[in-house]
Amino acid sequence: MPKEIEIIPPPRMPELKPQRASVSASVPGVRSYGTLDGIEAYFDKQRYMRTGKVVDKLTDLNRKEAALYSSQSAATTEYIRRQEELFRLQDLPERLGHEQTVRRIVRFDQLCEVRHTHELNQQRRRKDYMLGETEVVQTKAKLTHARTVLLDAQQQYEAQAKYGGTTHELHHKKQIVELLQIELEAEERRALLRSHNVDLGDDDRRQREFAEEESEQFERELREDLEKMGAK
């Protein structure tokens, strides 16, 4: 900071007393500095001149110091800005490396999640396939049993028709055979539906249920028709 300079006002000039001429003759001029008042005025003038020069020099010095301070402030600000830019530039590779690592970790997590979902879907499909296979095997066993019962009934019917028997028993056996045929057809339809259901996804569940309802309704209608025929 520039030092505060106390400006000293110029001293008041003393009033010079007029010289009275004692004679009218021309006398060589005498400088007023020879008197006490003249000497004091001389030194006051010299001091005033020196003070003015000092003030001018100090003013110029203050102006130069202010300009220097402004230049130093601008240079300091520019230096700080360049240092910040340099530090950011030095941190740029590390920051880019960290951001790349974060992106890789995020992509790896997404890949793990997708793989986990895919594995769960595969397990669910395997489970559905195994359940479908089990149902198909059970249906085949039921069909085999139904065929065996139907074959036995047909053989009994043929034997009674060939070797005799009451008409009522033959009619009853015939109704049993027809009922077994209806059940066999129904089981075959169920087996066909189950074999198709193994390959169906969750989106086709409604169609599968609708087909099963139609099969059950068809079976009920056949049973009702058979019961009506037996009642007659």
PDB file of C-alpha atoms in Angstrom:
ATOM      1  CA  MET A   1       0.000   0.000   0.000  1.00  0.00           C
ATOM      2  CA  PRO A   2       1.338   3.483  -0.818  1.00  0.00           C
ATOM      3  CA  LYS A   3       2.216   5.603   2.164  1.00  0.00           C
ATOM      4  CA  GLU A   4      -0.025   8.510   2.967  1.00  0.00           C
ATOM      5  CA  ILE A   5       1.744  11.757   2.228  1.00  0.00           C
ATOM      6  CA  GLU A   6       0.917  14.842   4.140  1.00  0.00           C
ATOM      7  CA  ILE A   7       0.751  17.773   1.793  1.00  0.00           C
ATOM      8  CA  ILE A   8       2.119  20.897   3.458  1.00  0.00           C
ATOM      9  CA  PRO A   9       0.457  24.102   2.240  1.00  0.00           C
ATOM     10  CA  PRO A  10       2.783  26.792   1.038  1.00  0.00           C
ATOM     11  CA  PRO A  11       3.680  29.391   3.629  1.00  0.00           C
ATOM     12  CA  ARG A  12       2.210  32.786   3.449  1.00  0.00           C
ATOM     13  CA  MET A  13       4.472  35.269   1.783  1.00  0.00           C
ATOM     14  CA  PRO A  14       5.229  38.265   3.991  1.00  0.00           C
ATOM     15  CA  GLU A  15       4.279  41.605   2.730  1.00  0.00           C
ATOM     16  CA  LEU A  16       7.254  43.564   1.563  1.00  0.00           C
ATOM     17  CA  LYS A  17       7.389  47.052   2.880  1.00  0.00           C
ATOM     18  CA  PRO A  18       8.022  49.669   0.240  1.00  0.00           C
ATOM     19  CA  GLN A  19      11.405  51.304   0.351  1.00  0.00           C
ATOM     20  CA  ARG A  20      11.274  54.996   0.789  1.00  0.00           C
ATOM     21  CA  ALA A  21      13.762  56.917  -1.236  1.00  0.00           C
ATOM     22  CA  SER A  22      15.551  59.389   0.982  1.00  0.00           C
ATOM     23  CA  VAL A  23      17.085  61.204  -1.908  1.00  0.00           C
ATOM     24  CA  SER A  24      16.037  61.867  -5.411  1.00  0.00           C
ATOM     25  CA  ALA A  25      19.393  61.069  -6.840  1.00  0.00           C
ATOM     26  CA  SER A  26      19.821  57.791  -8.604  1.00  0.00           C
ATOM     27  CA  VAL A  27      21.396  55.280  -6.307  1.00  0.00           C
ATOM     28  CA  PRO A  28      22.448  51.865  -7.439  1.00  0.00           C
ATOM     29  CA  GLY A  29      19.779  49.304  -6.633  1.00  0.00           C
ATOM     30  CA  VAL A  30      20.213  47.267  -3.510  1.00  0.00           C
ATOM     31  CA  ARG A  31      18.770  43.740  -3.400  1.00  0.00           C
ATOM     32  CA  SER A  32      16.154  43.194  -0.794  1.00  0.00           C
ATOM     33  CA  TYR A  33      17.793  39.948   0.210  1.00  0.00           C
ATOM     34  CA  GLY A  34      20.225  41.859   2.237  1.00  0.00           C
ATOM     35  CA  THR A  35      17.546  42.667   4.746  1.00  0.00           C
ATOM     36  CA  LEU A  36      16.143  40.186   7.258  1.00  0.00           C
ATOM     37  CA  ASP A  37      12.696  40.193   5.686  1.00  0.00           C
ATOM     38  CA  GLY A  38      14.152  39.627   2.248  1.00  0.00           C
ATOM     39  CA  ILE A  39      16.224  36.690   3.404  1.00  0.00           C
ATOM     40  CA  GLU A  40      13.172  35.093   5.033  1.00  0.00           C
ATOM     41  CA  ALA A  41      11.124  35.596   1.875  1.00  0.00           C
ATOM     42  CA  TYR A  42      13.885  34.049  -0.180  1.00  0.00           C
ATOM     43  CA  PHE A  43      14.037  30.944   1.942  1.00  0.00           C
ATOM     44  CA  ASP A  44      10.260  30.704   2.022  1.00  0.00           C
ATOM     45  CA  LYS A  45      10.196  30.803  -1.749  1.00  0.00           C
ATOM     46  CA  GLN A  46      12.877  28.173  -2.017  1.00  0.00           C
ATOM     47  CA  ARG A  47      11.058  25.967   0.501  1.00  0.00           C
ATOM     48  CA  TYR A  48       7.803  26.384  -1.403  1.00  0.00           C
ATOM     49  CA  MET A  49       9.478  25.390  -4.649  1.00  0.00           C
ATOM     50  CA  ARG A  50      11.079  22.358  -3.051  1.00  0.00           C
ATOM     51  CA  THR A  51       7.759  21.367  -1.456  1.00  0.00           C
ATOM     52  CA  GLY A  52       5.973  21.627  -4.824  1.00  0.00           C
ATOM     53  CA  LYS A  53       8.581  19.459  -6.482  1.00  0.00           C
ATOM     54  CA  VAL A  54       8.349  16.901  -3.696  1.00  0.00           C
ATOM     55  CA  VAL A  55       4.556  16.859  -3.978  1.00  0.00           C
ATOM     56  CA  ASP A  56       4.760  16.362  -7.732  1.00  0.00           C
ATOM     57  CA  LYS A  57       7.278  13.576  -7.322  1.00  0.00           C
ATOM     58  CA  LEU A  58       5.212  11.897  -4.615  1.00  0.00           C
ATOM     59  CA  THR A  59       2.069  12.193  -6.735  1.00  0.00           C
ATOM     60  CA  ASP A  60       3.869  10.645  -9.691  1.00  0.00           C
ATOM     61  CA  LEU A  61       5.244   7.951  -7.413  1.00  0.00           C
ATOM     62  CA  ASN A  62       1.785   7.195  -6.044  1.00  0.00           C
ATOM     63  CA  ARG A  63       0.390   6.983  -9.549  1.00  0.00           C
ATOM     64  CA  LYS A  64       3.138   4.603 -10.589  1.00  0.00           C
ATOM     65  CA  GLU A  65       2.651   2.520  -7.452  1.00  0.00           C
ATOM     66  CA  ALA A  66      -1.095   2.292  -8.180  1.00  0.00           C
ATOM     67  CA  ALA A  67      -0.381   1.197 -11.750  1.00  0.00           C
ATOM     68  CA  LEU A  68       2.147  -1.332 -10.449  1.00  0.00           C
ATOM     69  CA  TYR A  69      -0.377  -2.652  -7.929  1.00  0.00           C
ATOM     70  CA  SER A  70      -3.011  -3.012 -10.660  1.00  0.00           C
ATOM     71  CA  SER A  71      -0.525  -4.834 -12.880  1.00  0.00           C
ATOM     72  CA  GLN A  72       0.512  -7.104 -10.024  1.00  0.00           C
ATOM     73  CA  SER A  73      -3.141  -7.864  -9.208  1.00  0.00           C
ATOM     74  CA  ALA A  74      -3.889  -8.690 -12.839  1.00  0.00           C
ATOM     75  CA  ALA A  75      -0.747 -10.833 -13.064  1.00  0.00           C
ATOM     76  CA  THR A  76      -1.643 -12.640  -9.834  1.00  0.00           C
ATOM     77  CA  THR A  77      -5.186 -13.307 -11.050  1.00  0.00           C
ATOM     78  CA  GLU A  78      -3.894 -14.611 -14.370  1.00  0.00           C
ATOM     79  CA  TYR A  79      -1.346 -16.789 -12.580  1.00  0.00           C
ATOM     80  CA  ILE A  80      -4.029 -18.269 -10.338  1.00  0.00           C
ATOM     81  CA  ARG A  81      -6.250 -18.947 -13.352  1.00  0.00           C
ATOM     82  CA  ARG A  82      -3.421 -20.648 -15.211  1.00  0.00           C
ATOM     83  CA  GLN A  83      -2.556 -22.741 -12.162  1.00  0.00           C
ATOM     84  CA  GLU A  84      -6.180 -23.858 -11.851  1.00  0.00           C
ATOM     85  CA  GLU A  85      -6.265 -24.755 -15.539  1.00  0.00           C
ATOM     86  CA  LEU A  86      -2.990 -26.644 -15.119  1.00  0.00           C
ATOM     87  CA  PHE A  87      -4.313 -28.590 -12.128  1.00  0.00           C
ATOM     88  CA  ARG A  88      -7.516 -29.449 -13.980  1.00  0.00           C
ATOM     89  CA  LEU A  89      -5.473 -30.565 -16.968  1.00  0.00           C
ATOM     90  CA  GLN A  90      -3.283 -32.724 -14.745  1.00  0.00           C
ATOM     91  CA  ASP A  91      -6.369 -34.307 -13.122  1.00  0.00           C
ATOM     92  CA  LEU A  92      -8.068 -34.892 -16.484  1.00  0.00           C
ATOM     93  CA  PRO A  93      -6.552 -38.361 -17.240  1.00  0.00           C
ATOM     94  CA  GLU A  94      -7.329 -39.628 -13.742  1.00  0.00           C
ATOM     95  CA  ARG A  95     -10.874 -38.246 -13.853  1.00  0.00           C
ATOM     96  CA  LEU A  96     -11.507 -39.762 -17.277  1.00  0.00           C
ATOM     97  CA  GLY A  97     -10.104 -43.085 -16.060  1.00  0.00           C
ATOM     98  CA  HIS A  98     -12.395 -43.057 -13.024  1.00  0.00           C
ATOM     99  CA  GLU A  99     -15.429 -42.221 -15.147  1.00  0.00           C
ATOM    100  CA  GLN A 100     -14.569 -45.058 -17.531  1.00  0.00           C
ATOM    101  CA  THR A 101     -14.229 -47.460 -14.586  1.00  0.00           C
ATOM    102  CA  VAL A 102     -17.619 -46.368 -13.237  1.00  0.00           C
ATOM    103  CA  ARG A 103     -19.238 -46.922 -16.645  1.00  0.00           C
ATOM    104  CA  ARG A 104     -17.689 -50.385 -16.887  1.00  0.00           C
ATOM    105  CA  ILE A 105     -18.968 -51.302 -13.415  1.00  0.00           C
ATOM    106  CA  VAL A 106     -22.473 -50.093 -14.312  1.00  0.00           C
ATOM    107  CA  ARG A 107     -22.453 -52.084 -17.565  1.00  0.00           C
ATOM    108  CA  PHE A 108     -21.190 -55.165 -15.715  1.00  0.00           C
ATOM    109  CA  ASP A 109     -24.010 -54.859 -13.169  1.00  0.00           C
ATOM    110  CA  GLN A 110     -26.541 -54.565 -15.974  1.00  0.00           C
ATOM    111  CA  LEU A 111     -25.060 -57.614 -17.691  1.00  0.00           C
ATOM    112  CA  CYS A 112     -25.225 -59.613 -14.430  1.00  0.00           C
ATOM    113  CA  GLU A 113     -28.849 -58.609 -13.954  1.00  0.00           C
ATOM    114  CA  VAL A 114     -29.742 -59.638 -17.510  1.00  0.00           C
ATOM    115  CA  ARG A 115     -27.959 -62.968 -17.074  1.00  0.00           C
ATOM    116  CA  HIS A 116     -29.752 -63.590 -13.787  1.00  0.00           C
ATOM    117  CA  THR A 117     -33.114 -62.844 -15.396  1.00  0.00           C
ATOM    118  CA  HIS A 118     -32.244 -65.133 -18.313  1.00  0.00           C
ATOM    119  CA  GLU A 119     -31.295 -67.958 -15.947  1.00  0.00           C
ATOM    120  CA  LEU A 120     -34.522 -67.533 -13.984  1.00  0.00           C
ATOM    121  CA  ASN A 121     -36.524 -67.677 -17.210  1.00  0.00           C
ATOM    122  CA  GLN A 122     -34.665 -70.801 -18.289  1.00  0.00           C
ATOM    123  CA  GLN A 123     -35.343 -72.480 -14.936  1.00  0.00           C
ATOM    124  CA  ARG A 124     -39.004 -71.533 -15.145  1.00  0.00           C
ATOM    125  CA  ARG A 125     -39.248 -72.940 -18.674  1.00  0.00           C
ATOM    126  CA  ARG A 126     -37.519 -76.158 -17.577  1.00  0.00           C
ATOM    127  CA  LYS A 127     -39.924 -76.471 -14.651  1.00  0.00           C
ATOM    128  CA  ASP A 128     -42.922 -75.920 -16.919  1.00  0.00           C
ATOM    129  CA  TYR A 129     -41.539 -78.419 -19.399  1.00  0.00           C
ATOM    130  CA  MET A 130     -41.020 -81.043 -16.679  1.00  0.00           C
ATOM    131  CA  LEU A 131     -44.530 -80.466 -15.352  1.00  0.00           C
ATOM    132  CA  GLY A 132     -45.895 -80.805 -18.867  1.00  0.00           C
ATOM    133  CA  GLU A 133     -43.923 -84.002 -19.410  1.00  0.00           C
ATOM    134  CA  THR A 134     -45.245 -85.384 -16.113  1.00  0.00           C
ATOM    135  CA  GLU A 135     -48.804 -84.566 -17.107  1.00  0.00           C
ATOM    136  CA  VAL A 136     -48.264 -86.182 -20.504  1.00  0.00           C
ATOM    137  CA  VAL A 137     -46.930 -89.359 -18.864  1.00  0.00           C
ATOM    138  CA  GLN A 138     -49.852 -89.463 -16.449  1.00  0.00           C
ATOM    139  CA  THR A 139     -52.284 -88.917 -19.304  1.00  0.00           C
ATOM    140  CA  LYS A 140     -50.668 -91.710 -21.302  1.00  0.00           C
ATOM    141  CA  ALA A 141     -51.003 -94.026 -18.300  1.00  0.00           C
ATOM    142  CA  LYS A 142     -54.681 -93.112 -17.984  1.00  0.00           C
ATOM    143  CA  LEU A 143     -55.157 -93.696 -21.708  1.00  0.00           C
ATOM    144  CA  THR A 144     -53.514 -97.096 -21.445  1.00  0.00           C
ATOM    145  CA  HIS A 145     -55.764 -98.033 -18.539  1.00  0.00           C
ATOM    146  CA  ALA A 146     -58.815 -96.745 -20.417  1.00  0.00           C
ATOM    147  CA  ARG A 147     -57.842 -98.764 -23.508  1.00  0.00           C
ATOM    148  CA  THR A 148     -57.438-101.866 -21.350  1.00  0.00           C
ATOM    149  CA  VAL A 149     -60.853-101.395 -19.764  1.00  0.00           C
ATOM    150  CA  LEU A 150     -62.377-100.689 -23.172  1.00  0.00           C
ATOM    151  CA  LEU A 151     -60.793-103.788 -24.647  1.00  0.00           C
ATOM    152  CA  ASP A 152     -62.103-105.913 -21.794  1.00  0.00           C
ATOM    153  CA  ALA A 153     -65.570-104.473 -22.210  1.00  0.00           C
ATOM    154  CA  GLN A 154     -65.507-105.061 -25.968  1.00  0.00           C
ATOM    155  CA  GLN A 155     -64.402-108.629 -25.450  1.00  0.00           C
ATOM    156  CA  GLN A 156     -67.155-109.212 -22.907  1.00  0.00           C
ATOM    157  CA  TYR A 157     -69.678-107.630 -25.240  1.00  0.00           C
ATOM    158  CA  GLU A 158     -68.572-109.780 -28.177  1.00  0.00           C
ATOM    159  CA  ALA A 159     -68.611-112.918 -26.029  1.00  0.00           C
ATOM    160  CA  GLN A 160     -72.108-112.221 -24.747  1.00  0.00           C
ATOM    161  CA  ALA A 161     -73.309-111.363 -28.255  1.00  0.00           C
ATOM    162  CA  LYS A 162     -71.794-114.558 -29.621  1.00  0.00           C
ATOM    163  CA  TYR A 163     -72.625-117.003 -26.851  1.00  0.00           C
ATOM    164  CA  GLY A 164     -75.859-115.516 -25.605  1.00  0.00           C
ATOM    165  CA  GLY A 165     -77.076-113.431 -22.719  1.00  0.00           C
ATOM    166  CA  THR A 166     -80.028-111.350 -21.901  1.00  0.00           C
ATOM    167  CA  THR A 167     -80.854-108.375 -24.054  1.00  0.00           C
ATOM    168  CA  HIS A 168     -80.775-106.050 -21.028  1.00  0.00           C
ATOM    169  CA  GLU A 169     -77.240-107.073 -20.100  1.00  0.00           C
ATOM    170  CA  LEU A 170     -76.082-106.649 -23.689  1.00  0.00           C
ATOM    171  CA  HIS A 171     -77.640-103.182 -23.860  1.00  0.00           C
ATOM    172  CA  HIS A 172     -76.047-102.274 -20.538  1.00  0.00           C
ATOM    173  CA  LYS A 173     -72.652-103.495 -21.684  1.00  0.00           C
ATOM    174  CA  LYS A 174     -73.072-101.567 -24.903  1.00  0.00           C
ATOM    175  CA  GLN A 175     -73.738 -98.385 -22.952  1.00  0.00           C
ATOM    176  CA  ILE A 176     -70.641 -99.056 -20.830  1.00  0.00           C
ATOM    177  CA  VAL A 177     -68.556 -99.506 -23.970  1.00  0.00           C
ATOM    178  CA  GLU A 178     -69.901 -96.262 -25.440  1.00  0.00           C
ATOM    179  CA  LEU A 179     -69.189 -94.463 -22.168  1.00  0.00           C
ATOM    180  CA  LEU A 180     -65.647 -95.806 -22.136  1.00  0.00           C
ATOM    181  CA  GLN A 181     -65.188 -94.708 -25.733  1.00  0.00           C
ATOM    182  CA  ILE A 182     -66.358 -91.215 -24.784  1.00  0.00           C
ATOM    183  CA  GLU A 183     -63.948 -91.113 -21.842  1.00  0.00           C
ATOM    184  CA  LEU A 184     -61.151 -92.386 -24.076  1.00  0.00           C
ATOM    185  CA  GLU A 185     -61.811 -89.639 -26.623  1.00  0.00           C
ATOM    186  CA  ALA A 186     -61.900 -87.056 -23.834  1.00  0.00           C
ATOM    187  CA  GLU A 187     -58.591 -88.298 -22.410  1.00  0.00           C
ATOM    188  CA  GLU A 188     -57.034 -88.221 -25.861  1.00  0.00           C
ATOM    189  CA  ARG A 189     -58.183 -84.606 -26.291  1.00  0.00           C
ATOM    190  CA  ARG A 190     -56.761 -83.703 -22.869  1.00  0.00           C
ATOM    191  CA  ALA A 191     -53.456 -85.382 -23.714  1.00  0.00           C
ATOM    192  CA  LEU A 192     -53.284 -83.486 -26.987  1.00  0.00           C
ATOM    193  CA  LEU A 193     -53.997 -80.207 -25.203  1.00  0.00           C
ATOM    194  CA  ARG A 194     -51.368 -80.902 -22.547  1.00  0.00           C
ATOM    195  CA  SER A 195     -48.762 -81.770 -25.163  1.00  0.00           C
ATOM    196  CA  HIS A 196     -49.481 -78.435 -26.853  1.00  0.00           C
ATOM    197  CA  ASN A 197     -49.487 -76.577 -23.527  1.00  0.00           C
ATOM    198  CA  VAL A 198     -45.883 -77.605 -22.875  1.00  0.00           C
ATOM    199  CA  ASP A 199     -44.731 -75.432 -25.779  1.00  0.00           C
ATOM    200  CA  LEU A 200     -47.033 -72.526 -24.964  1.00  0.00           C
ATOM    201  CA  GLY A 201     -45.863 -69.515 -22.954  1.00  0.00           C
ATOM    202  CA  ASP A 202     -47.570 -67.437 -20.317  1.00  0.00           C
ATOM    203  CA  ASP A 203     -49.226 -65.284 -22.960  1.00  0.00           C
ATOM    204  CA  ASP A 204     -51.212 -68.293 -24.306  1.00  0.00           C
ATOM    205  CA  ARG A 205     -52.531 -69.368 -20.898  1.00  0.00           C
ATOM    206  CA  ARG A 206     -56.005 -67.973 -21.588  1.00  0.00           C
ATOM    207  CA  GLN A 207     -56.238 -69.860 -24.876  1.00  0.00           C
ATOM    208  CA  ARG A 208     -55.189 -73.053 -23.102  1.00  0.00           C
ATOM    209  CA  GLU A 209     -57.824 -72.595 -20.381  1.00  0.00           C
ATOM    210  CA  PHE A 210     -60.447 -71.840 -23.012  1.00  0.00           C
ATOM    211  CA  ALA A 211     -59.562 -75.057 -24.885  1.00  0.00           C
ATOM    212  CA  GLU A 212     -59.768 -77.092 -21.673  1.00  0.00           C
ATOM    213  CA  GLU A 213     -63.186 -75.615 -20.890  1.00  0.00           C
ATOM    214  CA  GLU A 214     -64.392 -76.529 -24.382  1.00  0.00           C
ATOM    215  CA  SER A 215     -63.100 -80.087 -23.921  1.00  0.00           C
ATOM    216  CA  GLU A 216     -64.862 -80.461 -20.571  1.00  0.00           C
ATOM    217  CA  GLN A 217     -68.080 -79.030 -21.991  1.00  0.00           C
ATOM    218  CA  PHE A 218     -67.897 -81.458 -24.922  1.00  0.00           C
ATOM    219  CA  GLU A 219     -67.428 -84.355 -22.487  1.00  0.00           C
ATOM    220  CA  ARG A 220     -70.394 -83.265 -20.366  1.00  0.00           C
ATOM    221  CA  GLU A 221     -72.607 -83.026 -23.430  1.00  0.00           C
ATOM    222  CA  LEU A 222     -71.614 -86.540 -24.511  1.00  0.00           C
ATOM    223  CA  ARG A 223     -72.333 -87.900 -21.039  1.00  0.00           C
ATOM    224  CA  GLU A 224     -75.746 -86.226 -20.977  1.00  0.00           C
ATOM    225  CA  ASP A 225     -76.597 -87.669 -24.406  1.00  0.00           C
ATOM    226  CA  LEU A 226     -75.510 -91.115 -23.255  1.00  0.00           C
ATOM    227  CA  GLU A 227     -77.594 -90.889 -20.084  1.00  0.00           C
ATOM    228  CA  LYS A 228     -80.628 -89.829 -22.126  1.00  0.00           C
ATOM    229  CA  MET A 229     -80.127 -92.817 -24.419  1.00  0.00           C
ATOM    230  CA  GLY A 230     -79.890 -95.134 -21.387  1.00  0.00           C
ATOM    231  CA  ALA A 231     -83.058 -93.680 -19.897  1.00  0.00           C
ATOM    232  CA  LYS A 232     -84.942 -94.405 -23.076  1.00  0.00           C
TER     233      LYS A 232
END
